[in-house]
PDB file of C-alpha atoms in Angstrom:
ATOM      1  CA  GLY V1262      -4.780 -17.691 -15.967  1.00 64.00           C
ATOM      2  CA  GLN V1263      -6.134 -14.363 -14.781  1.00 78.00           C
ATOM      3  CA  ASN V1264      -9.621 -14.069 -13.468  1.00 88.00           C
ATOM      4  CA  ILE V1265     -11.477 -11.348 -11.623  1.00 94.00           C
ATOM      5  CA  ASP V1266     -15.035 -11.880 -10.509  1.00 95.00           C
ATOM      6  CA  GLN V1267     -17.618  -9.282  -9.542  1.00 97.00           C
ATOM      7  CA  PRO V1268     -21.454  -9.350  -9.487  1.00 97.00           C
ATOM      8  CA  THR V1269     -22.849  -7.922 -12.675  1.00 96.00           C
ATOM      9  CA  GLU V1270     -25.572  -5.807 -11.118  1.00 97.00           C
ATOM     10  CA  MET V1271     -26.787  -4.722  -7.642  1.00 98.00           C
ATOM     11  CA  THR V1272     -29.545  -2.436  -6.469  1.00 97.00           C
ATOM     12  CA  ALA V1273     -29.892  -0.509  -3.202  1.00 97.00           C
ATOM     13  CA  THR V1274     -31.978   2.219  -1.583  1.00 97.00           C
ATOM     14  CA  GLU V1275     -30.888   5.727  -0.844  1.00 97.00           C
ATOM     15  CA  GLY V1276     -29.322   6.070   2.619  1.00 97.00           C
ATOM     16  CA  ALA V1277     -28.529   2.331   2.816  1.00 98.00           C
ATOM     17  CA  ILE V1278     -25.144   0.514   2.839  1.00 98.00           C
ATOM     18  CA  VAL V1279     -24.046  -1.724   0.033  1.00 98.00           C
ATOM     19  CA  GLN V1280     -21.058  -4.018  -0.310  1.00 98.00           C
ATOM     20  CA  ILE V1281     -19.530  -4.894  -3.630  1.00 98.00           C
ATOM     21  CA  ASN V1282     -17.370  -7.971  -3.665  1.00 98.00           C
ATOM     22  CA  CYS V1283     -14.437  -8.820  -5.877  1.00 98.00           C
ATOM     23  CA  THR V1284     -12.553 -12.125  -5.945  1.00 97.00           C
ATOM     24  CA  TYR V1285      -9.386 -12.662  -8.005  1.00 95.00           C
ATOM     25  CA  GLN V1286      -7.211 -15.497  -9.200  1.00 91.00           C
ATOM     26  CA  THR V1287      -4.182 -14.003 -10.828  1.00 83.00           C
ATOM     27  CA  SER V1288      -0.654 -15.347 -11.344  1.00 80.00           C
ATOM     28  CA  GLY V1289       0.697 -12.667  -9.093  1.00 81.00           C
ATOM     29  CA  PHE V1290      -0.663  -9.876  -6.927  1.00 85.00           C
ATOM     30  CA  ASN V1291       0.781  -6.401  -6.246  1.00 87.00           C
ATOM     31  CA  GLY V1292      -2.232  -4.355  -5.291  1.00 92.00           C
ATOM     32  CA  LEU V1293      -5.961  -3.865  -5.941  1.00 95.00           C
ATOM     33  CA  PHE V1294      -7.716  -0.758  -7.195  1.00 96.00           C
ATOM     34  CA  TRP V1295     -11.402   0.303  -7.230  1.00 98.00           C
ATOM     35  CA  TYR V1296     -12.661   2.719  -9.818  1.00 98.00           C
ATOM     36  CA  GLN V1297     -16.068   4.329 -10.275  1.00 98.00           C
ATOM     37  CA  GLN V1298     -17.448   4.884 -13.725  1.00 97.00           C
ATOM     38  CA  HIS V1299     -20.687   6.828 -14.391  1.00 96.00           C
ATOM     39  CA  ALA V1300     -22.533   5.946 -17.638  1.00 93.00           C
ATOM     40  CA  GLY V1301     -20.782   7.568 -20.601  1.00 90.00           C
ATOM     41  CA  GLU V1302     -17.862   8.834 -18.550  1.00 93.00           C
ATOM     42  CA  ALA V1303     -14.306   7.834 -17.780  1.00 93.00           C
ATOM     43  CA  PRO V1304     -13.417   5.693 -14.757  1.00 96.00           C
ATOM     44  CA  THR V1305     -12.186   7.611 -11.752  1.00 96.00           C
ATOM     45  CA  PHE V1306     -10.069   6.301  -8.977  1.00 96.00           C
ATOM     46  CA  LEU V1307     -11.590   5.393  -5.639  1.00 96.00           C
ATOM     47  CA  SER V1308      -9.132   3.340  -3.646  1.00 96.00           C
ATOM     48  CA  TYR V1309      -6.008   1.243  -3.561  1.00 95.00           C
ATOM     49  CA  ASN V1310      -5.207  -1.667  -1.189  1.00 96.00           C
ATOM     50  CA  VAL V1311      -1.904  -3.526  -1.162  1.00 93.00           C
ATOM     51  CA  LEU V1312      -1.901  -4.787   2.430  1.00 94.00           C
ATOM     52  CA  ASP V1313      -4.635  -6.749   4.238  1.00 96.00           C
ATOM     53  CA  GLY V1314      -7.245  -4.711   6.035  1.00 97.00           C
ATOM     54  CA  LEU V1315      -9.699  -1.872   5.662  1.00 97.00           C
ATOM     55  CA  GLU V1316      -9.023   1.535   4.099  1.00 94.00           C
ATOM     56  CA  GLU V1317     -11.605   4.143   4.891  1.00 94.00           C
ATOM     57  CA  LYS V1318     -12.170   7.246   2.818  1.00 91.00           C
ATOM     58  CA  GLY V1319     -15.281   9.165   3.770  1.00 94.00           C
ATOM     59  CA  ARG V1320     -18.456   7.222   2.737  1.00 96.00           C
ATOM     60  CA  PHE V1321     -16.355   4.678   0.907  1.00 97.00           C
ATOM     61  CA  SER V1322     -14.197   1.900   2.405  1.00 97.00           C
ATOM     62  CA  SER V1323     -12.247  -0.929   0.705  1.00 98.00           C
ATOM     63  CA  PHE V1324     -11.107  -4.165   2.318  1.00 98.00           C
ATOM     64  CA  LEU V1325      -8.514  -6.600   1.178  1.00 97.00           C
ATOM     65  CA  SER V1326      -7.679 -10.250   2.145  1.00 97.00           C
ATOM     66  CA  ARG V1327      -4.637 -11.393   0.122  1.00 94.00           C
ATOM     67  CA  SER V1328      -4.866 -14.976   1.551  1.00 93.00           C
ATOM     68  CA  LYS V1329      -8.449 -15.277   0.314  1.00 94.00           C
ATOM     69  CA  GLY V1330      -7.982 -13.400  -2.976  1.00 94.00           C
ATOM     70  CA  TYR V1331     -10.885 -11.187  -1.928  1.00 96.00           C
ATOM     71  CA  SER V1332     -11.780  -7.563  -1.718  1.00 98.00           C
ATOM     72  CA  TYR V1333     -14.887  -5.510  -1.159  1.00 98.00           C
ATOM     73  CA  LEU V1334     -16.011  -1.900  -1.653  1.00 98.00           C
ATOM     74  CA  LEU V1335     -18.413  -0.667   1.047  1.00 98.00           C
ATOM     75  CA  LEU V1336     -20.560   2.336   0.288  1.00 98.00           C
ATOM     76  CA  LYS V1337     -22.371   3.980   3.167  1.00 97.00           C
ATOM     77  CA  GLU V1338     -25.171   6.501   3.292  1.00 97.00           C
ATOM     78  CA  LEU V1339     -25.921   5.835  -0.404  1.00 98.00           C
ATOM     79  CA  GLN V1340     -26.849   8.802  -2.549  1.00 98.00           C
ATOM     80  CA  MET V1341     -28.518   8.779  -5.952  1.00 97.00           C
ATOM     81  CA  LYS V1342     -25.254  10.033  -7.519  1.00 97.00           C
ATOM     82  CA  ASP V1343     -23.583   6.734  -6.411  1.00 98.00           C
ATOM     83  CA  SER V1344     -25.497   4.973  -9.193  1.00 98.00           C
ATOM     84  CA  ALA V1345     -22.560   3.890 -11.420  1.00 98.00           C
ATOM     85  CA  SER V1346     -20.378   0.921 -12.360  1.00 97.00           C
ATOM     86  CA  TYR V1347     -17.686  -0.071  -9.859  1.00 98.00           C
ATOM     87  CA  LEU V1348     -14.556  -1.612 -11.373  1.00 97.00           C
ATOM     88  CA  CYS V1349     -12.168  -3.880  -9.528  1.00 97.00           C
ATOM     89  CA  ALA V1350      -8.607  -4.026 -10.937  1.00 95.00           C
ATOM     90  CA  VAL V1351      -5.594  -6.073  -9.841  1.00 93.00           C
ATOM     91  CA  ARG V1352      -1.916  -5.073 -10.414  1.00 90.00           C
ATOM     92  CA  ASP V1353       0.095  -8.142 -11.405  1.00 80.00           C
ATOM     93  CA  LEU V1354       3.463  -9.034 -10.068  1.00 73.00           C
ATOM     94  CA  ASP V1355       5.259  -8.603 -13.291  1.00 71.00           C
ATOM     95  CA  ASN V1356       7.154  -5.414 -12.524  1.00 67.00           C
ATOM     96  CA  THR V1357       4.905  -3.314 -14.752  1.00 77.00           C
ATOM     97  CA  ASP V1358       1.991  -1.005 -13.817  1.00 86.00           C
ATOM     98  CA  LYS V1359      -0.565  -2.869 -15.893  1.00 89.00           C
ATOM     99  CA  LEU V1360      -3.863  -3.596 -14.364  1.00 91.00           C
ATOM    100  CA  ILE V1361      -6.246  -6.423 -14.994  1.00 91.00           C
ATOM    101  CA  PHE V1362      -9.809  -5.266 -14.772  1.00 94.00           C
ATOM    102  CA  GLY V1363     -12.965  -7.171 -13.749  1.00 94.00           C
ATOM    103  CA  THR V1364     -16.059  -6.591 -15.815  1.00 95.00           C
ATOM    104  CA  GLY V1365     -17.543  -4.236 -13.299  1.00 96.00           C
ATOM    105  CA  THR V1366     -20.606  -4.075 -11.054  1.00 98.00           C
ATOM    106  CA  ARG V1367     -23.452  -1.769 -12.045  1.00 97.00           C
ATOM    107  CA  LEU V1368     -25.043  -0.277  -8.958  1.00 98.00           C
ATOM    108  CA  GLN V1369     -28.465   1.355  -9.201  1.00 98.00           C
ATOM    109  CA  VAL V1370     -29.638   3.388  -6.226  1.00 98.00           C
ATOM    110  CA  PHE V1371     -33.375   3.932  -5.812  1.00 96.00           C
ATOM    111  CA  PRO V1372     -35.062   6.658  -3.791  1.00 95.00           C
TER     112      PRO V1372
ATOM    113  CA  ASP W 929      -5.953  19.804 -12.423  1.00 69.00           C
ATOM    114  CA  VAL W 930      -4.725  16.604 -14.058  1.00 68.00           C
ATOM    115  CA  LYS W 931      -5.842  15.951 -17.574  1.00 90.00           C
ATOM    116  CA  VAL W 932      -5.957  13.279 -20.144  1.00 96.00           C
ATOM    117  CA  THR W 933      -7.492  14.220 -23.464  1.00 96.00           C
ATOM    118  CA  GLN W 934      -8.488  12.261 -26.468  1.00 96.00           C
ATOM    119  CA  SER W 935      -8.787  13.656 -29.941  1.00 91.00           C
ATOM    120  CA  SER W 936     -12.483  12.771 -30.641  1.00 92.00           C
ATOM    121  CA  ARG W 937     -15.484  11.793 -28.485  1.00 94.00           C
ATOM    122  CA  TYR W 938     -17.242  10.165 -31.423  1.00 96.00           C
ATOM    123  CA  LEU W 939     -15.868   8.777 -34.654  1.00 97.00           C
ATOM    124  CA  VAL W 940     -17.509   6.969 -37.566  1.00 98.00           C
ATOM    125  CA  LYS W 941     -15.235   5.203 -40.075  1.00 97.00           C
ATOM    126  CA  ARG W 942     -15.656   2.771 -42.950  1.00 98.00           C
ATOM    127  CA  THR W 943     -14.342  -0.807 -43.038  1.00 98.00           C
ATOM    128  CA  GLY W 944     -10.814  -0.846 -44.347  1.00 97.00           C
ATOM    129  CA  GLU W 945      -9.972   2.737 -43.371  1.00 97.00           C
ATOM    130  CA  LYS W 946      -6.876   3.574 -41.331  1.00 97.00           C
ATOM    131  CA  VAL W 947      -7.907   5.128 -38.128  1.00 97.00           C
ATOM    132  CA  PHE W 948      -5.820   7.233 -35.695  1.00 97.00           C
ATOM    133  CA  LEU W 949      -6.814   7.849 -32.120  1.00 98.00           C
ATOM    134  CA  GLU W 950      -4.740  10.367 -30.216  1.00 97.00           C
ATOM    135  CA  CYS W 951      -4.211  10.731 -26.485  1.00 97.00           C
ATOM    136  CA  VAL W 952      -2.413  13.502 -24.678  1.00 97.00           C
ATOM    137  CA  GLN W 953      -1.591  13.789 -20.959  1.00 97.00           C
ATOM    138  CA  ASP W 954      -0.274  16.847 -19.164  1.00 95.00           C
ATOM    139  CA  MET W 955       1.034  15.156 -16.049  1.00 93.00           C
ATOM    140  CA  ASP W 956       4.500  14.104 -17.196  1.00 94.00           C
ATOM    141  CA  HIS W 957       3.527  10.432 -16.648  1.00 95.00           C
ATOM    142  CA  GLU W 958       5.849   7.660 -17.765  1.00 94.00           C
ATOM    143  CA  ASN W 959       3.063   5.132 -18.409  1.00 94.00           C
ATOM    144  CA  MET W 960       0.327   5.342 -20.984  1.00 97.00           C
ATOM    145  CA  PHE W 961      -2.377   2.785 -21.837  1.00 97.00           C
ATOM    146  CA  TRP W 962      -5.026   2.081 -24.464  1.00 98.00           C
ATOM    147  CA  TYR W 963      -8.025   0.034 -23.558  1.00 98.00           C
ATOM    148  CA  ARG W 964     -11.238  -0.872 -25.212  1.00 97.00           C
ATOM    149  CA  GLN W 965     -14.450  -1.279 -23.273  1.00 97.00           C
ATOM    150  CA  ASP W 966     -17.323  -3.477 -24.420  1.00 95.00           C
ATOM    151  CA  PRO W 967     -20.531  -4.417 -22.641  1.00 91.00           C
ATOM    152  CA  GLY W 968     -19.995  -7.555 -20.570  1.00 88.00           C
ATOM    153  CA  LEU W 969     -16.302  -7.679 -21.272  1.00 91.00           C
ATOM    154  CA  GLY W 970     -15.053  -4.747 -19.142  1.00 90.00           C
ATOM    155  CA  LEU W 971     -11.849  -2.901 -19.845  1.00 95.00           C
ATOM    156  CA  ARG W 972      -9.281  -4.873 -21.940  1.00 96.00           C
ATOM    157  CA  LEU W 973      -5.762  -3.693 -22.444  1.00 96.00           C
ATOM    158  CA  ILE W 974      -4.698  -3.262 -26.058  1.00 97.00           C
ATOM    159  CA  TYR W 975      -1.195  -1.762 -25.644  1.00 97.00           C
ATOM    160  CA  PHE W 976       0.765   0.148 -23.147  1.00 95.00           C
ATOM    161  CA  SER W 977       3.931   2.245 -23.148  1.00 96.00           C
ATOM    162  CA  TYR W 978       6.224   2.783 -20.189  1.00 93.00           C
ATOM    163  CA  ASP W 979       8.576   5.255 -21.884  1.00 92.00           C
ATOM    164  CA  VAL W 980       9.006   7.201 -25.100  1.00 93.00           C
ATOM    165  CA  LYS W 981       9.365   4.805 -28.037  1.00 89.00           C
ATOM    166  CA  MET W 982       8.761   1.802 -25.688  1.00 92.00           C
ATOM    167  CA  LYS W 983       5.626  -0.312 -25.969  1.00 94.00           C
ATOM    168  CA  GLU W 984       4.270  -3.601 -24.971  1.00 93.00           C
ATOM    169  CA  LYS W 985       1.323  -5.629 -26.183  1.00 94.00           C
ATOM    170  CA  GLY W 986      -1.611  -5.979 -23.897  1.00 93.00           C
ATOM    171  CA  ASP W 987      -4.216  -8.780 -23.965  1.00 92.00           C
ATOM    172  CA  ILE W 988      -5.832  -7.958 -27.366  1.00 96.00           C
ATOM    173  CA  PRO W 989      -3.218  -6.255 -29.611  1.00 97.00           C
ATOM    174  CA  GLU W 990      -4.363  -7.884 -32.917  1.00 96.00           C
ATOM    175  CA  GLY W 991      -5.426  -5.345 -35.514  1.00 96.00           C
ATOM    176  CA  TYR W 992      -3.851  -2.434 -33.603  1.00 98.00           C
ATOM    177  CA  SER W 993      -0.510  -0.628 -33.455  1.00 97.00           C
ATOM    178  CA  VAL W 994       0.701   2.202 -31.318  1.00 97.00           C
ATOM    179  CA  SER W 995       3.165   5.091 -31.470  1.00 97.00           C
ATOM    180  CA  ARG W 996       4.830   7.144 -28.682  1.00 97.00           C
ATOM    181  CA  GLU W 997       7.251   9.598 -30.079  1.00 96.00           C
ATOM    182  CA  LYS W 998       6.783  12.173 -27.243  1.00 96.00           C
ATOM    183  CA  LYS W 999       6.198  11.565 -23.590  1.00 96.00           C
ATOM    184  CA  GLU W1000       2.875  13.293 -23.460  1.00 97.00           C
ATOM    185  CA  ARG W1001       1.332  11.678 -26.583  1.00 97.00           C
ATOM    186  CA  PHE W1002       0.240   8.072 -27.219  1.00 98.00           C
ATOM    187  CA  SER W1003      -1.445   7.181 -30.424  1.00 97.00           C
ATOM    188  CA  LEU W1004      -3.510   4.116 -31.281  1.00 98.00           C
ATOM    189  CA  ILE W1005      -3.633   3.073 -34.936  1.00 98.00           C
ATOM    190  CA  LEU W1006      -6.152   0.720 -36.557  1.00 97.00           C
ATOM    191  CA  GLU W1007      -4.385  -0.258 -39.700  1.00 94.00           C
ATOM    192  CA  SER W1008      -7.497  -1.443 -41.528  1.00 97.00           C
ATOM    193  CA  ALA W1009     -10.669  -0.925 -39.502  1.00 97.00           C
ATOM    194  CA  SER W1010     -13.116  -3.665 -39.149  1.00 98.00           C
ATOM    195  CA  THR W1011     -16.652  -3.838 -37.739  1.00 98.00           C
ATOM    196  CA  ASN W1012     -15.525  -5.808 -34.733  1.00 97.00           C
ATOM    197  CA  GLN W1013     -13.390  -2.894 -33.777  1.00 98.00           C
ATOM    198  CA  THR W1014     -16.554  -0.856 -33.047  1.00 98.00           C
ATOM    199  CA  SER W1015     -16.087  -0.031 -29.378  1.00 97.00           C
ATOM    200  CA  MET W1016     -15.293   2.625 -26.709  1.00 97.00           C
ATOM    201  CA  TYR W1017     -11.635   3.320 -26.625  1.00 98.00           C
ATOM    202  CA  LEU W1018     -10.161   4.699 -23.370  1.00 98.00           C
ATOM    203  CA  CYS W1019      -6.674   6.078 -22.910  1.00 98.00           C
ATOM    204  CA  ALA W1020      -5.066   6.313 -19.428  1.00 97.00           C
ATOM    205  CA  SER W1021      -1.748   7.445 -17.945  1.00 96.00           C
ATOM    206  CA  SER W1022       0.008   6.879 -14.636  1.00 94.00           C
ATOM    207  CA  MET W1023       3.278   7.433 -12.865  1.00 92.00           C
ATOM    208  CA  SER W1024       5.518   4.430 -12.810  1.00 88.00           C
ATOM    209  CA  GLY W1025       6.788   2.508  -9.825  1.00 82.00           C
ATOM    210  CA  GLY W1026       3.634   0.772  -8.627  1.00 76.00           C
ATOM    211  CA  GLY W1027       0.588   1.614  -6.674  1.00 81.00           C
ATOM    212  CA  TYR W1028      -0.232   4.784  -8.606  1.00 88.00           C
ATOM    213  CA  GLU W1029      -3.744   5.378  -9.975  1.00 92.00           C
ATOM    214  CA  GLN W1030      -4.397   5.506 -13.720  1.00 94.00           C
ATOM    215  CA  TYR W1031      -6.029   8.714 -14.976  1.00 95.00           C
ATOM    216  CA  PHE W1032      -8.455   8.117 -17.823  1.00 97.00           C
ATOM    217  CA  GLY W1033      -9.414  10.232 -20.757  1.00 96.00           C
ATOM    218  CA  PRO W1034     -13.103  10.819 -21.665  1.00 95.00           C
ATOM    219  CA  GLY W1035     -13.082   8.009 -24.287  1.00 96.00           C
ATOM    220  CA  THR W1036     -13.688   7.845 -28.023  1.00 97.00           C
ATOM    221  CA  ARG W1037     -16.696   5.928 -29.196  1.00 97.00           C
ATOM    222  CA  LEU W1038     -15.636   4.447 -32.612  1.00 98.00           C
ATOM    223  CA  THR W1039     -18.206   3.014 -34.969  1.00 98.00           C
ATOM    224  CA  VAL W1040     -16.944   1.134 -38.024  1.00 98.00           C
ATOM    225  CA  THR W1041     -19.516   0.633 -40.704  1.00 97.00           C
TER     226      THR W1041
END
């Protein structure tokens, strides 16, 4: 079966660092995406990992461990505008470009 | 600037009506996708298309059909709308070949009464 787990909700303070975890059990694996979705808006791409390790992009970083079926998104120097849902999605090893999405983590940043 | 557009932001239909949701992308992408998004369930794939006239069922295709007659346009059809199809519908497109991000449209919030 296909299963992607993320915490449902998280809260953090402006200026802090927060880590959003994602674990997956899928029949195959061919890459992991993170998307950001503000309330009432479309998801937008944040990062893509296919090899183990850390990918850094400004205030956001994403980590992948394929052997552990685990990824995290790290957000530094949190700003109020980072309040959003963060979606983890896995690309299966079925030679298509379909993604399997987790249910998302709603992050609230407080002043 | 890349763009995926959807025909309506909000739509209200009656049970039993035939409903058409249209999606257009201007990026010459091979892949197009239809998802529905419900609280607590996340994004679920209804159908996707990897080329003109080609389609594959996603995880929840029951009650839906699709059409892709031109590369830039992907239509989702609800043959006979039911109240359990009240949802947010999101269209997306991507290049093919793996590792390419999906670009999403703004979504259509459909209410079936």
